């Protein structure tokens, strides 16, 4: 894909270097336009080196005299992303002010545009900015919302530019949606994602490190391929993919009830959730008070949801995961048989660059016919597409 990357003057401009690197490594062509403000924070050189293209900073400096660059770039690009975008540039785009190379190119471009704001939270919440963003949204610009966290001004609040990987996922997903084969059209897919929460008392609970990214990526991939998707998870700080029905739960018991009541209409069930195996026997209504000495909590087993699905499935294709740290194949194959799944995807959660919380995953699919398929390390969305492709190849109809 040919991507026009605009960079404006904010501290997050350094993250745009990483975004350029990630996009080019993934095989996309990138051309970069920087505002004067951006050049105060980072220089054009890293963008030039990573994109292997000249960087555009001045509308009056034409690199090729036979072309008008703020027009020819728009003929070249498939999409435009501005990351980070400041309040000033948001205002210029909203009001058609074209006083530099970036804003002039934006006005001449009629393809998909993505903007990733980054600024102080008070600026972001100012009515001038929110109104301008609304105007842009109404005109079809996709806003990649900033996240909350530590801001350069010392605040801990919303205003941090989205991470390069998230921006990349948004741009690429949206642009490949039209090209993805609708090979799950008309199918119903039920997915569980993330951890469960097992309450001890009103302020304490047991949970685990799962972020939900794997399950949410599966939901995204399935919906891109035309499926009707139901996603069962706790309330997570992740965006539910457009078109996906979110069924909010809290405990393993809630997840079991949700799966039980939706499994009949599902054609594919994917259990990517990290379900608690144990839950407290007693849930205290009031906060437990500290006492001298140690405390023992009595836990009881939760329902094994995948095992229940395996025992009660009729027509459903059942996909389980196995989070392992050792004897990965042995344990995964054991779960395949014990839980009567059609395939188990084993991921080695001992490797911190994949599995829990990370943006990437890798693993091996163990099928009930004895065959296996290795999935190379890639983004969780890539892994999700690979899983669905393999399931379809296996003859799932
Ligand atoms: O959420 P992320 O941060 O993106 O991380 C993704 C992941 C590592 C959580 C995911 O890829 C994964 O491996 N999910 C399964 C985690 C797990 O609970 O594995 P397990 O080996 O303990 O369980 C095996 C299977 O049984 C799983 O499909 C699980 O959903 C299911 N199970 C387990 C216990 C239980 N009570 N009910 C279940 O259905």
XYZ file of C-alpha atoms and ligand atoms in Angstrom:
436
model
C 0.000 0.000 0.000
C 1.158 3.565 -0.697
C 0.892 5.623 2.465
C 1.302 9.366 2.817
C 2.419 10.076 6.373
C 2.002 13.604 7.749
C 3.949 14.544 10.874
C 3.176 17.689 12.866
C 4.868 19.417 15.772
C 4.434 17.445 18.944
C 6.668 15.387 21.176
C 5.011 12.249 19.760
C 6.709 13.029 16.411
C 9.412 10.589 17.500
C 6.817 7.804 17.418
C 6.166 8.610 13.749
C 9.718 7.395 13.029
C 8.792 4.008 14.471
C 5.547 4.043 12.483
C 7.527 4.682 9.278
C 9.859 1.823 10.137
C 7.014 -0.590 10.891
C 5.136 0.298 7.699
C 8.159 -0.067 5.442
C 9.214 -3.320 7.122
C 5.724 -4.649 6.415
C 6.308 -3.907 2.732
C 4.383 -0.646 2.365
C 5.649 2.407 0.529
C 5.753 5.525 2.674
C 6.231 9.176 1.762
C 6.501 11.692 4.568
C 5.406 15.309 4.825
C 6.580 17.287 7.861
C 5.394 20.651 9.121
C 7.855 23.241 10.443
C 6.690 22.318 13.947
C 7.504 18.659 13.365
C 11.028 19.638 12.280
C 11.514 21.333 15.673
C 11.071 17.941 17.353
C 12.713 15.528 14.909
C 14.635 15.998 11.681
C 13.569 14.750 8.230
C 16.633 12.490 7.993
C 15.335 9.392 9.846
C 12.123 9.514 7.806
C 14.118 9.780 4.588
C 16.422 6.926 5.607
C 13.554 4.629 6.629
C 11.189 5.425 3.771
C 13.967 5.698 1.159
C 12.098 8.706 -0.204
C 12.617 12.453 0.004
C 10.756 14.136 2.866
C 8.491 17.053 1.966
C 8.740 20.061 4.272
C 8.230 23.093 2.034
C 5.428 23.580 -0.460
C 7.582 25.994 -2.471
C 10.498 23.585 -2.804
C 9.551 21.304 -5.699
C 11.744 18.179 -5.826
C 10.698 17.432 -9.423
C 10.033 20.554 -11.531
C 7.797 18.575 -13.897
C 5.347 17.888 -11.042
C 3.298 19.907 -8.560
C 4.054 17.773 -5.569
C 1.106 18.488 -3.299
C -1.055 17.230 -6.174
C 1.064 14.381 -7.542
C 1.444 12.921 -4.045
C -2.333 12.670 -3.768
C -2.497 10.822 -7.099
C 0.157 8.422 -5.796
C -1.209 7.652 -2.292
C -3.781 5.032 -1.305
C -4.333 6.662 2.071
C -3.100 9.502 4.227
C -2.287 9.332 7.921
C -1.283 12.275 10.080
C 0.432 11.126 13.261
C 0.808 12.982 15.481
C -1.636 15.727 14.617
C -1.704 18.877 16.727
C -4.688 21.061 17.648
C -3.426 23.632 15.104
C -3.385 21.213 12.189
C -6.753 19.746 13.245
C -8.132 23.298 13.086
C -6.569 23.946 9.676
C -7.966 20.729 8.195
C -11.422 21.431 9.610
C -11.492 24.952 8.138
C -9.769 24.376 4.828
C -6.663 26.388 5.625
C -3.876 25.263 3.327
C -0.821 27.221 4.393
C 1.809 24.502 4.206
C 2.721 21.356 2.285
C 0.752 19.048 4.591
C -2.492 21.015 4.758
C -2.451 21.732 0.994
C -1.928 18.034 0.235
C -4.770 17.124 2.594
C -7.158 19.440 0.731
C -6.231 17.886 -2.604
C -6.542 14.293 -1.390
C -9.823 12.420 -1.730
C -8.837 8.993 -0.354
C -9.126 7.695 3.233
C -7.564 9.946 5.875
C -6.583 8.915 9.410
C -5.476 11.288 12.122
C -3.864 10.426 15.449
C -4.145 13.424 17.805
C -1.608 14.009 20.558
C -1.769 16.929 22.965
C -2.407 17.944 26.555
C -5.741 16.602 27.831
C -7.137 20.111 28.515
C -6.376 21.140 24.943
C -7.929 17.926 23.641
C -11.111 18.576 25.622
C -11.387 22.245 24.553
C -14.639 22.835 22.630
C -12.673 24.309 19.704
C -10.784 21.053 19.291
C -13.745 18.750 19.929
C -15.874 20.739 17.429
C -13.124 20.608 14.816
C -12.725 16.869 15.346
C -16.473 16.417 14.988
C -16.411 18.322 11.687
C -13.611 16.122 10.392
C -15.354 12.967 11.588
C -18.533 14.038 9.752
C -16.454 14.424 6.586
C -15.195 10.849 6.877
C -11.809 11.411 8.508
C -11.056 8.538 10.870
C -9.791 9.656 14.236
C -7.434 7.271 15.991
C -8.177 8.304 19.554
C -5.298 9.139 21.871
C -4.750 6.925 24.883
C -4.401 7.834 28.539
C -1.024 7.888 30.184
C 1.925 10.065 31.096
C 1.975 13.235 28.979
C 5.087 15.298 28.250
C 3.572 18.173 30.270
C 3.585 15.953 33.380
C -0.143 15.177 33.400
C -1.356 11.603 33.567
C -4.430 11.854 31.350
C -5.846 11.239 27.891
C -3.738 12.797 25.157
C -0.941 10.358 24.333
C -0.777 9.488 20.678
C -1.851 5.906 19.945
C 1.035 3.494 19.648
C 2.480 3.002 16.118
C 1.293 -0.629 16.045
C -2.297 0.403 16.825
C -2.200 3.116 14.151
C -0.821 0.638 11.667
C -3.521 -1.901 12.509
C -6.252 0.703 11.989
C -4.874 1.886 8.638
C -4.182 -1.569 7.282
C -7.369 -3.231 8.528
C -9.617 -0.556 7.086
C -7.828 -0.610 3.773
C -7.692 -4.348 3.345
C -11.311 -4.922 4.427
C -12.532 -4.366 0.904
C -9.970 -6.810 -0.450
C -10.541 -9.589 2.096
C -12.453 -12.517 0.710
C -15.865 -12.781 2.376
C -15.319 -16.471 3.064
C -17.239 -16.395 6.354
C -20.259 -14.520 5.005
C -23.437 -15.706 6.698
C -21.526 -17.629 9.391
C -21.951 -17.006 13.111
C -18.776 -16.883 15.169
C -18.743 -16.865 18.967
C -15.466 -15.742 20.546
C -14.354 -15.446 24.163
C -11.485 -13.096 24.985
C -9.386 -11.811 27.848
C -9.335 -12.674 31.526
C -12.182 -13.294 33.939
C -12.635 -11.589 37.286
C -13.319 -13.710 40.350
C -14.461 -11.527 43.206
C -13.248 -12.018 46.783
C -14.951 -8.987 48.309
C -16.071 -5.553 46.995
C -12.465 -4.380 46.512
C -10.453 -7.518 45.743
C -10.533 -10.093 43.013
C -8.503 -12.783 41.262
C -7.630 -12.323 37.600
C -4.745 -12.963 35.180
C -2.465 -11.235 32.665
C -4.595 -11.709 29.553
C -5.267 -8.409 27.749
C -7.966 -9.653 25.386
C -5.944 -8.574 22.311
C -5.896 -12.072 20.807
C -9.653 -12.576 21.118
C -10.472 -9.054 19.910
C -8.193 -9.551 16.888
C -10.003 -12.798 16.097
C -13.306 -10.908 16.285
C -11.906 -8.267 13.942
C -10.625 -10.852 11.455
C -13.878 -12.821 11.462
C -16.003 -9.715 10.930
C -13.699 -8.548 8.106
C -14.384 -11.899 6.406
C -18.129 -11.357 6.587
C -19.061 -13.329 9.729
C -21.583 -12.218 12.325
C -19.517 -12.119 15.471
C -20.393 -12.260 19.156
C -17.547 -11.446 21.509
C -17.757 -12.437 25.176
C -15.381 -10.612 27.532
C -15.084 -8.452 30.624
C -15.051 -4.691 30.098
C -11.582 -4.121 28.600
C -9.750 -0.979 27.442
C -9.931 -2.232 23.838
C -12.157 -1.048 21.042
C -14.819 -3.585 20.125
C -14.430 -4.019 16.338
C -17.158 -2.377 14.335
C -20.139 -4.638 13.699
C -19.226 -7.052 16.494
C -21.790 -7.702 19.246
C -20.127 -7.436 22.635
C -21.497 -9.553 25.469
C -20.058 -8.152 28.663
C -19.370 -10.595 31.508
C -17.256 -10.631 34.629
C -16.617 -14.083 36.061
C -15.912 -17.522 34.601
C -19.451 -18.430 35.621
C -20.885 -15.458 33.641
C -18.775 -16.468 30.638
C -20.057 -20.018 30.873
C -23.689 -18.821 30.972
C -23.112 -16.467 27.997
C -21.440 -19.189 25.921
C -24.128 -21.720 26.830
C -26.922 -19.424 25.713
C -25.254 -18.406 22.419
C -23.534 -21.618 21.332
C -26.508 -23.126 19.483
C -26.547 -20.481 16.745
C -22.736 -20.454 16.381
C -20.974 -22.141 13.453
C -17.520 -21.538 14.919
C -16.653 -21.134 18.602
C -13.242 -19.766 19.541
C -12.114 -19.913 23.164
C -9.242 -17.420 23.301
C -10.137 -16.331 26.847
C -7.892 -17.065 29.791
C -10.637 -18.352 32.077
C -9.970 -18.633 35.799
C -9.672 -22.269 36.791
C -10.556 -21.468 40.406
C -12.904 -19.010 42.100
C -13.350 -18.173 45.800
C -15.793 -20.449 47.605
C -17.125 -17.447 49.499
C -17.574 -13.878 48.187
C -17.617 -11.437 51.093
C -20.271 -8.721 50.903
C -18.150 -6.279 52.916
C -14.444 -5.562 52.589
C -12.506 -8.212 54.501
C -10.660 -6.678 57.423
C -6.992 -7.384 58.067
C -6.297 -9.678 60.999
C -3.114 -10.845 62.666
C -1.524 -13.851 61.026
C -1.887 -15.343 57.583
C -5.029 -15.810 55.571
C -6.117 -18.815 53.546
C -8.655 -18.445 50.782
C -10.606 -21.505 49.840
C -11.066 -21.828 46.094
C -13.281 -24.122 44.071
C -12.966 -25.227 40.459
C -14.816 -23.249 37.823
C -16.716 -24.888 35.005
C -14.409 -25.801 32.104
C -16.289 -23.995 29.361
C -14.354 -25.505 26.462
C -14.936 -28.975 27.864
C -18.667 -28.240 28.088
C -18.710 -27.016 24.463
C -16.808 -30.117 23.332
C -19.278 -32.393 25.110
C -22.394 -30.616 23.808
C -21.393 -29.475 20.312
C -23.643 -30.500 17.450
C -22.513 -28.779 14.233
C -20.062 -26.213 15.684
C -16.378 -26.090 14.753
C -14.606 -25.685 18.102
C -11.284 -23.890 18.441
C -9.472 -23.827 21.765
C -6.218 -22.259 22.852
C -3.566 -23.661 25.133
C -1.375 -21.245 27.055
C 1.689 -23.271 27.953
C 5.185 -22.632 29.272
C 6.629 -26.149 28.819
C 5.840 -29.429 27.004
C 3.769 -27.253 24.671
C 2.866 -29.942 22.127
C 2.180 -32.677 24.680
C -0.126 -30.508 26.785
C -1.868 -29.008 23.740
C -2.589 -32.416 22.217
C -3.849 -33.585 25.624
C -6.315 -30.685 25.761
C -7.438 -31.372 22.185
C -8.552 -34.863 23.160
C -9.803 -34.129 26.670
C -11.899 -31.141 25.586
C -13.048 -32.692 22.282
C -12.049 -29.602 20.269
C -11.506 -29.582 16.497
C -8.258 -27.692 16.877
C -6.112 -26.378 19.714
C -3.742 -23.478 19.141
C -0.788 -23.711 21.466
C 1.054 -20.531 22.305
C 4.137 -20.474 24.462
C 3.294 -17.861 27.083
C 6.776 -18.220 28.565
C 7.990 -16.079 25.650
C 7.170 -12.482 26.631
C 7.323 -11.209 23.035
C 4.169 -13.202 22.220
C 1.095 -14.463 24.092
C -0.179 -12.437 27.034
C -0.468 -8.668 26.492
C 1.894 -8.431 23.503
C 0.803 -7.174 20.087
C 2.220 -10.271 18.400
C 1.581 -13.946 18.737
C 2.815 -17.213 17.260
C 1.937 -20.828 17.824
C 1.018 -24.192 16.419
C -2.433 -25.421 15.460
C -3.013 -29.073 16.419
C -5.969 -30.514 14.512
C -8.112 -33.450 15.601
C -7.038 -35.411 12.479
C -3.466 -35.393 13.822
C -2.115 -32.734 11.447
C -0.493 -29.523 12.607
C 0.283 -26.080 11.230
C 2.890 -23.672 12.549
C 1.863 -20.010 12.670
C 4.869 -17.725 12.408
C 5.249 -14.724 14.709
C 3.202 -11.769 13.476
C 0.558 -9.306 14.691
C -2.389 -10.884 16.507
C -4.600 -9.808 13.609
C -2.290 -11.657 11.203
C -2.380 -14.736 13.449
C -6.180 -14.498 13.551
C -6.465 -14.447 9.759
C -4.073 -17.377 9.521
C -6.174 -19.378 12.021
C -9.385 -18.684 10.087
C -7.724 -19.458 6.750
C -6.477 -22.817 8.059
C -9.881 -23.690 9.515
C -11.548 -22.930 6.180
C -8.862 -24.951 4.345
C -9.636 -27.888 6.639
C -13.040 -27.953 5.036
C -15.133 -26.006 7.512
C -18.301 -24.954 5.670
O -5.400 -11.892 25.841
P -3.992 -11.725 25.297
O -3.135 -10.849 26.189
O -3.989 -11.302 23.860
O -3.283 -13.164 25.352
C -3.748 -14.196 24.533
C -3.759 -15.545 25.291
C -2.341 -15.961 25.614
C -4.596 -15.437 26.569
C -4.452 -16.573 24.309
O -3.700 -16.665 23.134
C -4.587 -17.937 24.980
O -3.694 -18.754 24.981
N -5.792 -18.192 25.560
C -6.072 -19.407 26.353
C -5.545 -19.208 27.728
C -5.875 -20.377 28.629
O -6.653 -20.243 29.532
O -5.326 -21.517 28.293
P -5.516 -22.891 29.114
O -4.458 -23.750 28.572
O -5.529 -22.640 30.592
O -6.963 -23.383 28.683
C -7.179 -24.190 27.543
C -8.478 -23.835 26.860
O -9.578 -24.100 27.746
C -8.588 -22.396 26.450
O -9.246 -22.323 25.193
C -9.478 -21.783 27.548
O -10.259 -20.691 27.041
C -10.361 -22.952 27.915
N -10.849 -22.917 29.318
C -9.969 -22.958 30.353
C -10.465 -22.969 31.640
C -11.874 -22.935 31.852
N -12.371 -22.927 33.075
N -12.695 -22.886 30.804
C -12.214 -22.882 29.539
O -12.978 -22.826 28.568
